mmCIF file of C-alpha atoms in Angstrom:
data_model
loop_
_atom_site.group_PDB
_atom_site.id
_atom_site.type_symbol
_atom_site.label_atom_id
_atom_site.label_comp_id
_atom_site.label_asym_id
_atom_site.label_seq_id
_atom_site.Cartn_x
_atom_site.Cartn_y
_atom_site.Cartn_z
ATOM 1 C CA GLN A 211 15.726 -14.143 1.016
ATOM 2 C CA GLN A 212 14.927 -11.698 -1.758
ATOM 3 C CA GLN A 213 12.306 -9.304 -0.431
ATOM 4 C CA VAL A 214 11.740 -7.493 -3.717
ATOM 5 C CA LYS A 215 11.296 -9.479 -6.907
ATOM 6 C CA GLN A 216 11.682 -7.707 -10.256
ATOM 7 C CA SER A 217 10.782 -8.741 -13.779
ATOM 8 C CA PRO A 218 11.628 -8.978 -16.588
ATOM 9 C CA GLN A 219 15.383 -9.369 -16.391
ATOM 10 C CA SER A 220 15.737 -7.526 -19.681
ATOM 11 C CA LEU A 221 13.585 -5.994 -22.358
ATOM 12 C CA ILE A 222 13.988 -4.454 -25.774
ATOM 13 C CA VAL A 223 11.606 -1.731 -26.908
ATOM 14 C CA GLN A 224 11.464 0.394 -30.005
ATOM 15 C CA LYS A 225 11.841 4.138 -29.852
ATOM 16 C CA GLY A 226 8.511 5.661 -28.974
ATOM 17 C CA GLY A 227 7.224 2.493 -27.340
ATOM 18 C CA ILE A 228 6.296 1.792 -23.729
ATOM 19 C CA SER A 229 8.630 -0.015 -21.336
ATOM 20 C CA ILE A 230 6.978 -1.769 -18.393
ATOM 21 C CA ILE A 231 8.881 -3.194 -15.436
ATOM 22 C CA ASN A 232 7.179 -4.999 -12.581
ATOM 23 C CA CYS A 233 8.107 -5.539 -8.957
ATOM 24 C CA ALA A 234 6.560 -7.469 -6.096
ATOM 25 C CA TYR A 235 7.366 -7.213 -2.414
ATOM 26 C CA GLU A 236 6.676 -9.348 0.617
ATOM 27 C CA ASN A 237 7.151 -7.145 3.664
ATOM 28 C CA THR A 238 3.972 -5.191 4.409
ATOM 29 C CA ALA A 239 6.005 -2.818 6.583
ATOM 30 C CA PHE A 240 7.542 -1.310 3.455
ATOM 31 C CA ASP A 241 6.075 2.094 2.761
ATOM 32 C CA TYR A 242 8.464 3.772 0.346
ATOM 33 C CA PHE A 243 9.040 2.463 -3.167
ATOM 34 C CA PRO A 244 11.648 4.202 -5.339
ATOM 35 C CA TRP A 245 12.917 3.406 -8.788
ATOM 36 C CA TYR A 246 16.541 3.940 -9.704
ATOM 37 C CA GLN A 247 18.198 4.269 -13.108
ATOM 38 C CA GLN A 248 21.780 3.118 -13.539
ATOM 39 C CA PHE A 249 24.068 3.631 -16.518
ATOM 40 C CA PRO A 250 27.203 1.496 -16.977
ATOM 41 C CA GLY A 251 30.006 2.604 -14.676
ATOM 42 C CA LYS A 252 27.740 4.925 -12.694
ATOM 43 C CA GLY A 253 25.905 4.766 -9.413
ATOM 44 C CA PRO A 254 22.106 4.409 -9.313
ATOM 45 C CA ALA A 255 20.199 7.669 -9.717
ATOM 46 C CA LEU A 256 16.818 8.203 -8.069
ATOM 47 C CA LEU A 257 14.199 8.418 -10.816
ATOM 48 C CA ILE A 258 10.800 8.484 -9.145
ATOM 49 C CA ALA A 259 9.266 7.187 -5.924
ATOM 50 C CA ILE A 260 5.846 6.449 -4.478
ATOM 51 C CA ARG A 261 4.249 5.831 -1.106
ATOM 52 C CA PRO A 262 1.342 3.397 -0.642
ATOM 53 C CA ASP A 263 -1.237 6.102 0.026
ATOM 54 C CA VAL A 264 -1.495 6.768 -3.731
ATOM 55 C CA SER A 265 -2.024 4.331 -6.595
ATOM 56 C CA GLU A 266 -0.171 6.225 -9.282
ATOM 57 C CA LYS A 267 2.514 8.871 -9.615
ATOM 58 C CA LYS A 268 3.653 10.475 -12.834
ATOM 59 C CA GLU A 269 6.749 12.534 -13.533
ATOM 60 C CA GLY A 270 7.255 13.388 -17.172
ATOM 61 C CA ARG A 271 7.444 10.184 -19.193
ATOM 62 C CA PHE A 272 7.818 8.007 -16.073
ATOM 63 C CA THR A 273 4.823 6.619 -14.165
ATOM 64 C CA ILE A 274 4.677 4.372 -11.122
ATOM 65 C CA SER A 275 1.550 2.269 -10.614
ATOM 66 C CA PHE A 276 1.053 0.831 -7.142
ATOM 67 C CA ASN A 277 -1.267 -1.991 -6.025
ATOM 68 C CA LYS A 278 -1.145 -2.280 -2.254
ATOM 69 C CA SER A 279 -3.441 -5.303 -1.967
ATOM 70 C CA ALA A 280 -1.365 -7.275 -4.461
ATOM 71 C CA LYS A 281 1.912 -5.958 -3.033
ATOM 72 C CA GLN A 282 3.039 -5.018 -6.510
ATOM 73 C CA PHE A 283 4.268 -1.894 -8.230
ATOM 74 C CA SER A 284 5.447 -1.119 -11.716
ATOM 75 C CA LEU A 285 7.341 1.466 -13.720
ATOM 76 C CA HIS A 286 6.042 2.601 -17.088
ATOM 77 C CA ILE A 287 8.353 4.522 -19.406
ATOM 78 C CA MET A 288 6.276 6.239 -22.056
ATOM 79 C CA ASP A 289 7.642 7.310 -25.445
ATOM 80 C CA SER A 290 10.887 5.425 -24.744
ATOM 81 C CA GLN A 291 14.039 7.067 -26.111
ATOM 82 C CA PRO A 292 17.495 5.603 -26.860
ATOM 83 C CA GLY A 293 18.826 7.674 -23.956
ATOM 84 C CA ASP A 294 16.573 5.638 -21.639
ATOM 85 C CA SER A 295 18.710 2.557 -22.325
ATOM 86 C CA ALA A 296 19.934 1.655 -18.852
ATOM 87 C CA THR A 297 19.369 -0.757 -15.989
ATOM 88 C CA TYR A 298 16.386 0.020 -13.791
ATOM 89 C CA PHE A 299 16.051 -1.111 -10.202
ATOM 90 C CA CYS A 300 12.991 -1.081 -8.023
ATOM 91 C CA ALA A 301 13.498 -0.842 -4.287
ATOM 92 C CA ALA A 302 11.543 -0.723 -1.059
ATOM 93 C CA SER A 303 12.117 0.504 2.456
ATOM 94 C CA LYS A 304 10.358 0.985 5.786
ATOM 95 C CA ALA A 305 9.364 4.285 7.329
ATOM 96 C CA ASP A 306 12.241 6.312 8.728
ATOM 97 C CA SER A 307 14.764 3.915 7.242
ATOM 98 C CA TRP A 308 17.117 6.734 6.299
ATOM 99 C CA GLY A 309 18.196 4.963 3.134
ATOM 100 C CA LYS A 310 18.146 1.269 4.043
ATOM 101 C CA LEU A 311 16.804 -0.068 0.780
ATOM 102 C CA GLN A 312 15.950 -3.551 -0.432
ATOM 103 C CA PHE A 313 16.599 -3.663 -4.181
ATOM 104 C CA GLY A 314 15.243 -5.833 -6.931
ATOM 105 C CA ALA A 315 17.664 -7.628 -9.247
ATOM 106 C CA GLY A 316 17.326 -5.052 -12.003
ATOM 107 C CA THR A 317 15.958 -4.839 -15.539
ATOM 108 C CA GLN A 318 18.203 -3.971 -18.454
ATOM 109 C CA VAL A 319 16.249 -1.849 -20.913
ATOM 110 C CA VAL A 320 17.446 -1.381 -24.489
ATOM 111 C CA VAL A 321 15.636 1.146 -26.654
ATOM 112 C CA THR A 322 16.287 0.612 -30.344
ATOM 113 C CA PRO A 323 16.243 3.557 -32.768
ATOM 114 C CA GLU B 86 20.526 15.724 -6.543
ATOM 115 C CA THR B 87 23.911 14.149 -5.991
ATOM 116 C CA GLY B 88 27.199 15.430 -4.637
ATOM 117 C CA VAL B 89 28.240 12.118 -3.129
ATOM 118 C CA THR B 90 31.807 11.365 -4.154
ATOM 119 C CA GLN B 91 33.697 8.129 -3.699
ATOM 120 C CA SER B 92 37.354 7.277 -3.947
ATOM 121 C CA PRO B 93 39.102 5.564 -5.498
ATOM 122 C CA THR B 94 37.025 4.770 -8.596
ATOM 123 C CA HIS B 95 38.855 1.522 -9.289
ATOM 124 C CA LEU B 96 40.988 -0.722 -7.132
ATOM 125 C CA ILE B 97 42.704 -4.081 -7.535
ATOM 126 C CA LYS B 98 43.662 -6.060 -4.446
ATOM 127 C CA THR B 99 45.015 -9.498 -3.727
ATOM 128 C CA ARG B 100 43.057 -12.094 -1.783
ATOM 129 C CA GLY B 101 43.759 -11.784 1.945
ATOM 130 C CA GLN B 102 44.595 -8.081 1.802
ATOM 131 C CA GLN B 103 42.663 -5.267 3.441
ATOM 132 C CA VAL B 104 41.017 -2.340 1.671
ATOM 133 C CA THR B 105 39.584 1.037 2.674
ATOM 134 C CA LEU B 106 37.037 2.823 0.514
ATOM 135 C CA ARG B 107 36.027 6.437 1.094
ATOM 136 C CA CYS B 108 32.879 8.444 0.673
ATOM 137 C CA SER B 109 32.149 12.130 1.010
ATOM 138 C CA SER B 110 28.529 13.162 1.249
ATOM 139 C CA GLN B 111 27.093 16.584 0.695
ATOM 140 C CA SER B 112 26.146 19.166 3.257
ATOM 141 C CA GLY B 113 22.886 18.434 5.055
ATOM 142 C CA HIS B 114 23.182 14.673 4.632
ATOM 143 C CA ASN B 115 23.819 13.133 8.024
ATOM 144 C CA THR B 116 23.240 9.464 7.263
ATOM 145 C CA VAL B 117 25.400 7.293 5.041
ATOM 146 C CA SER B 118 24.708 3.765 3.832
ATOM 147 C CA TRP B 119 27.038 1.370 2.054
ATOM 148 C CA TYR B 120 25.972 -1.150 -0.565
ATOM 149 C CA GLN B 121 27.687 -3.956 -2.467
ATOM 150 C CA GLN B 122 26.627 -4.498 -6.072
ATOM 151 C CA ALA B 123 27.881 -7.673 -7.691
ATOM 152 C CA LEU B 124 27.954 -7.783 -11.477
ATOM 153 C CA GLY B 125 24.457 -8.082 -12.915
ATOM 154 C CA GLN B 126 22.729 -7.814 -9.545
ATOM 155 C CA GLY B 127 20.991 -5.199 -7.471
ATOM 156 C CA PRO B 128 22.782 -3.391 -4.657
ATOM 157 C CA GLN B 129 22.859 -5.215 -1.323
ATOM 158 C CA PHE B 130 22.758 -3.206 1.911
ATOM 159 C CA ILE B 131 25.937 -3.601 3.976
ATOM 160 C CA PHE B 132 25.431 -1.131 6.845
ATOM 161 C CA GLN B 133 24.425 2.383 7.707
ATOM 162 C CA TYR B 134 25.980 5.089 9.881
ATOM 163 C CA TYR B 135 24.184 7.910 11.655
ATOM 164 C CA ARG B 136 25.933 10.350 13.981
ATOM 165 C CA GLU B 137 29.088 8.248 13.766
ATOM 166 C CA GLU B 138 27.347 5.122 15.076
ATOM 167 C CA GLU B 139 26.377 2.018 13.128
ATOM 168 C CA ASN B 140 22.612 2.132 12.618
ATOM 169 C CA GLY B 141 21.711 -1.168 11.038
ATOM 170 C CA ARG B 142 23.589 -3.894 9.211
ATOM 171 C CA GLY B 143 22.777 -6.275 6.411
ATOM 172 C CA ASN B 144 23.870 -9.876 6.037
ATOM 173 C CA PHE B 145 27.601 -9.201 5.837
ATOM 174 C CA PRO B 146 30.359 -10.674 8.043
ATOM 175 C CA PRO B 147 32.260 -8.637 10.655
ATOM 176 C CA ARG B 148 35.260 -8.277 8.350
ATOM 177 C CA PHE B 149 33.174 -5.553 6.718
ATOM 178 C CA SER B 150 33.400 -2.527 8.990
ATOM 179 C CA GLY B 151 32.911 1.178 8.698
ATOM 180 C CA LEU B 152 33.403 4.610 10.142
ATOM 181 C CA GLN B 153 31.600 7.909 9.883
ATOM 182 C CA PHE B 154 33.398 11.134 10.705
ATOM 183 C CA PRO B 155 32.039 14.396 12.191
ATOM 184 C CA ASN B 156 31.983 15.970 8.723
ATOM 185 C CA TYR B 157 29.698 13.092 7.594
ATOM 186 C CA SER B 158 32.354 11.513 5.399
ATOM 187 C CA SER B 159 32.643 7.765 5.743
ATOM 188 C CA GLU B 160 34.894 4.773 5.199
ATOM 189 C CA LEU B 161 34.216 1.154 4.390
ATOM 190 C CA ASN B 162 36.909 -1.291 5.443
ATOM 191 C CA VAL B 163 37.095 -4.881 4.320
ATOM 192 C CA ASN B 164 39.613 -7.256 5.886
ATOM 193 C CA ALA B 165 40.827 -10.614 4.613
ATOM 194 C CA LEU B 166 39.575 -9.997 1.097
ATOM 195 C CA GLU B 167 37.989 -12.886 -0.749
ATOM 196 C CA LEU B 168 37.485 -13.311 -4.489
ATOM 197 C CA ASP B 169 33.702 -12.942 -3.983
ATOM 198 C CA ASP B 170 34.255 -9.454 -2.574
ATOM 199 C CA SER B 171 34.861 -8.272 -6.137
ATOM 200 C CA ALA B 172 32.009 -5.846 -6.777
ATOM 201 C CA LEU B 173 30.970 -2.237 -7.142
ATOM 202 C CA TYR B 174 30.766 -0.638 -3.707
ATOM 203 C CA LEU B 175 28.287 2.176 -3.446
ATOM 204 C CA CYS B 176 27.903 4.862 -0.860
ATOM 205 C CA ALA B 177 24.538 6.576 -0.439
ATOM 206 C CA SER B 178 23.688 9.566 1.701
ATOM 207 C CA THR B 179 20.315 10.647 3.033
ATOM 208 C CA PRO B 180 19.285 14.234 3.697
ATOM 209 C CA MET B 181 18.239 15.270 7.191
ATOM 210 C CA THR B 182 14.970 16.616 5.796
ATOM 211 C CA ARG B 183 13.989 13.625 3.630
ATOM 212 C CA ASN B 184 14.575 10.523 5.671
ATOM 213 C CA THR B 185 13.803 7.879 3.063
ATOM 214 C CA GLU B 186 15.629 9.143 0.004
ATOM 215 C CA ALA B 187 19.110 7.850 -0.752
ATOM 216 C CA PHE B 188 21.488 9.509 -3.201
ATOM 217 C CA PHE B 189 24.306 7.371 -4.521
ATOM 218 C CA GLY B 190 27.864 8.090 -5.465
ATOM 219 C CA GLN B 191 29.451 6.672 -8.610
ATOM 220 C CA GLY B 192 30.902 3.735 -6.722
ATOM 221 C CA THR B 193 34.282 2.071 -6.311
ATOM 222 C CA ARG B 194 34.955 -0.939 -8.500
ATOM 223 C CA LEU B 195 36.938 -3.428 -6.388
ATOM 224 C CA THR B 196 38.589 -6.390 -8.060
ATOM 225 C CA VAL B 197 40.119 -9.090 -5.874
ATOM 226 C CA VAL B 198 42.620 -11.365 -7.603
#
């Protein structure tokens, strides 16, 4: 069964706008929640990650919001740029998993000029 | 941070054949995980190797097997190829000092005809 559910499947945002991608998880043993960015023909690249002891983490234009009680987390891309056009995956893993990740299905983001 | 390299980048095989994919991780990364990414989907965990031993396996049949070598390089072997095995195969390595982060290679695109 899919342990991490991601939405929307795709979104189009204008340059300068905000992209928001949501994920929900089921397994309360998960305690590491990364986001990956993938360009066509490339492997996923780690973008930003959060642990459940904080509710928000910001790195540049990328922010993760985390709601432990709702078992949900989201990625906000501020001031979206055409170069942000890519597929974004949320993921989750347990402590000391050494890279065993459960991925969402992905969101294709298109930023229009 | 990357430095994970995979070979070959593309491969075409016939149904029923066997294939070996290779991964070289960077220094200081002692754990390697393999993922299968079907078109339009998120990566699915196949298995993980730590100190040359399998350390966890996803929902994949035994015809998917692997090896890890003393220099931390790794192989993924798939026997009796099926059409549904067509996918991007990703290798991810995890640093000894950061046991949740996974850094992906560019992948091997396998097409089974």
